[in-house]
PDB file of C-alpha atoms in Angstrom:
ATOM      1  CA  ARG L 184       3.087  -7.448 -13.589  1.00  0.00           C
ATOM      2  CA  HIS L 185       4.468  -9.564 -11.523  1.00  0.00           C
ATOM      3  CA  THR L 186       7.634  -7.767  -9.990  1.00  0.00           C
ATOM      4  CA  GLY L 187       9.805 -10.918 -10.480  1.00  0.00           C
ATOM      5  CA  SER L 188      10.463 -11.301  -6.543  1.00  0.00           C
ATOM      6  CA  ALA L 189       8.846 -12.877  -3.621  1.00  0.00           C
ATOM      7  CA  LYS L 190       6.833  -9.645  -2.927  1.00  0.00           C
ATOM      8  CA  GLY L 191       4.703 -11.063  -6.388  1.00  0.00           C
ATOM      9  CA  PHE L 192       2.590  -7.871  -8.093  1.00  0.00           C
ATOM     10  CA  GLY L 193       3.423  -4.775  -8.949  1.00  0.00           C
ATOM     11  CA  VAL L 194       2.743  -1.121 -11.029  1.00  0.00           C
ATOM     12  CA  PHE L 195       5.001  -0.193 -13.827  1.00  0.00           C
ATOM     13  CA  ALA L 196       5.096   3.334 -15.280  1.00  0.00           C
ATOM     14  CA  LEU L 197       4.813   2.813 -19.208  1.00  0.00           C
ATOM     15  CA  VAL L 198       6.305   6.089 -19.255  1.00  0.00           C
ATOM     16  CA  PRO L 199       8.313   8.561 -16.912  1.00  0.00           C
ATOM     17  CA  MET L 200       6.235  10.611 -14.823  1.00  0.00           C
ATOM     18  CA  ALA L 201       6.352  13.940 -12.745  1.00  0.00           C
ATOM     19  CA  GLU L 202       6.779  14.495  -9.446  1.00  0.00           C
ATOM     20  CA  ASN L 203       3.903  14.515  -7.509  1.00  0.00           C
ATOM     21  CA  THR L 204       1.648  12.910 -10.257  1.00  0.00           C
ATOM     22  CA  TRP L 205      -1.893  11.656  -9.163  1.00  0.00           C
ATOM     23  CA  VAL L 206      -2.084   7.987 -10.027  1.00  0.00           C
ATOM     24  CA  GLY L 207      -4.998   7.176  -7.790  1.00  0.00           C
ATOM     25  CA  ASP L 208      -6.754   6.487  -4.435  1.00  0.00           C
ATOM     26  CA  TYR L 209      -4.991   4.140  -2.068  1.00  0.00           C
ATOM     27  CA  VAL L 210      -8.446   2.834  -1.018  1.00  0.00           C
ATOM     28  CA  GLY L 211      -9.342   0.305   2.150  1.00  0.00           C
ATOM     29  CA  GLU L 212     -10.537  -0.084   5.487  1.00  0.00           C
ATOM     30  CA  VAL L 213      -9.681   2.651   7.483  1.00  0.00           C
ATOM     31  CA  LEU L 214      -8.007   0.835  10.723  1.00  0.00           C
ATOM     32  CA  THR L 215      -7.391   3.292  13.940  1.00  0.00           C
ATOM     33  CA  HIS L 216      -3.326   2.138  15.465  1.00  0.00           C
ATOM     34  CA  ASP L 217      -5.202  -0.464  18.197  1.00  0.00           C
ATOM     35  CA  GLU L 218      -7.798  -2.166  15.090  1.00  0.00           C
ATOM     36  CA  TYR L 219      -3.980  -2.331  12.861  1.00  0.00           C
ATOM     37  CA  VAL L 220      -1.836  -4.286  16.267  1.00  0.00           C
ATOM     38  CA  ALA L 221      -4.761  -6.170  17.090  1.00  0.00           C
ATOM     39  CA  ARG L 222      -5.175  -7.948  13.375  1.00  0.00           C
ATOM     40  CA  TYR L 223      -1.472  -8.101  12.634  1.00  0.00           C
ATOM     41  CA  PRO L 224       0.009  -8.151  16.258  1.00  0.00           C
ATOM     42  CA  ARG L 225       3.484  -8.854  14.230  1.00  0.00           C
ATOM     43  CA  GLU L 226       2.483  -5.796  12.230  1.00  0.00           C
ATOM     44  CA  ASP L 227       3.284  -7.977   8.832  1.00  0.00           C
ATOM     45  CA  ALA L 228       0.840  -7.020   6.561  1.00  0.00           C
ATOM     46  CA  GLU L 229       0.899  -6.503   3.176  1.00  0.00           C
ATOM     47  CA  TYR L 230      -0.998  -3.786   1.229  1.00  0.00           C
ATOM     48  CA  VAL L 231      -1.331  -1.549   4.739  1.00  0.00           C
ATOM     49  CA  PHE L 232      -0.907   2.247   3.972  1.00  0.00           C
ATOM     50  CA  GLY L 233       0.099   4.293   7.441  1.00  0.00           C
ATOM     51  CA  VAL L 234      -1.649   7.416   6.903  1.00  0.00           C
ATOM     52  CA  ASN L 235      -0.626   8.894  10.107  1.00  0.00           C
ATOM     53  CA  ASP L 236       0.230   7.975  13.561  1.00  0.00           C
ATOM     54  CA  ASN L 237      -3.123   6.813  14.341  1.00  0.00           C
ATOM     55  CA  TYR L 238      -5.140   5.485  10.620  1.00  0.00           C
ATOM     56  CA  ASN L 239      -4.368   3.098   8.480  1.00  0.00           C
ATOM     57  CA  VAL L 240      -6.031   1.711   5.193  1.00  0.00           C
ATOM     58  CA  ASP L 241      -6.062  -1.747   4.333  1.00  0.00           C
ATOM     59  CA  ALA L 242      -5.974  -2.865   0.896  1.00  0.00           C
ATOM     60  CA  ARG L 243      -5.789  -6.889   1.849  1.00  0.00           C
ATOM     61  CA  ASP L 244      -9.184  -7.272   0.418  1.00  0.00           C
ATOM     62  CA  PRO L 245      -9.301  -6.624  -3.355  1.00  0.00           C
ATOM     63  CA  SER L 246     -13.152  -6.540  -4.196  1.00  0.00           C
ATOM     64  CA  HIS L 247     -12.562  -3.404  -1.688  1.00  0.00           C
ATOM     65  CA  SER L 248      -9.416  -1.804  -2.659  1.00  0.00           C
ATOM     66  CA  SER L 249      -7.706  -0.127  -5.983  1.00  0.00           C
ATOM     67  CA  PHE L 250      -4.872  -1.283  -7.734  1.00  0.00           C
ATOM     68  CA  CYS L 251      -2.749   1.547  -6.067  1.00  0.00           C
ATOM     69  CA  ARG L 252      -2.397  -1.555  -3.512  1.00  0.00           C
ATOM     70  CA  TYR L 253       0.127  -2.814  -5.536  1.00  0.00           C
ATOM     71  CA  LEU L 254       2.029   0.957  -6.029  1.00  0.00           C
ATOM     72  CA  ASN L 255       5.546   0.462  -4.854  1.00  0.00           C
ATOM     73  CA  HIS L 256       5.506   2.182  -1.177  1.00  0.00           C
ATOM     74  CA  ALA L 257       9.172   1.745  -0.317  1.00  0.00           C
ATOM     75  CA  PRO L 258      11.692   4.507   1.738  1.00  0.00           C
ATOM     76  CA  PRO L 259      12.542   7.506  -0.450  1.00  0.00           C
ATOM     77  CA  SER L 260      15.993   5.397  -0.702  1.00  0.00           C
ATOM     78  CA  SER L 261      15.077   2.963  -3.009  1.00  0.00           C
ATOM     79  CA  TRP L 262      13.568   4.616  -5.879  1.00  0.00           C
ATOM     80  CA  GLU L 263      14.908   5.589  -8.844  1.00  0.00           C
ATOM     81  CA  CYS L 264      14.490   8.762 -10.910  1.00  0.00           C
TER      82      CYS L 264
END
């Protein structure tokens, strides 16, 4: 659904979920850090999940990604539990 903010869409749980519940796979193009910086020189990408210091998954293309691109990946300090 729409988040009501400038960010657009997001996924929301309809019921409480236990910690560490698997909800899906974050699917997209795997980029090395150098490929990521070349594609997004300002590092302003949306729908990119940093796997570690060396790899990122770019889910920008909806035909090659999953609903998980809409999951919140904000810092834990902003999560509500």
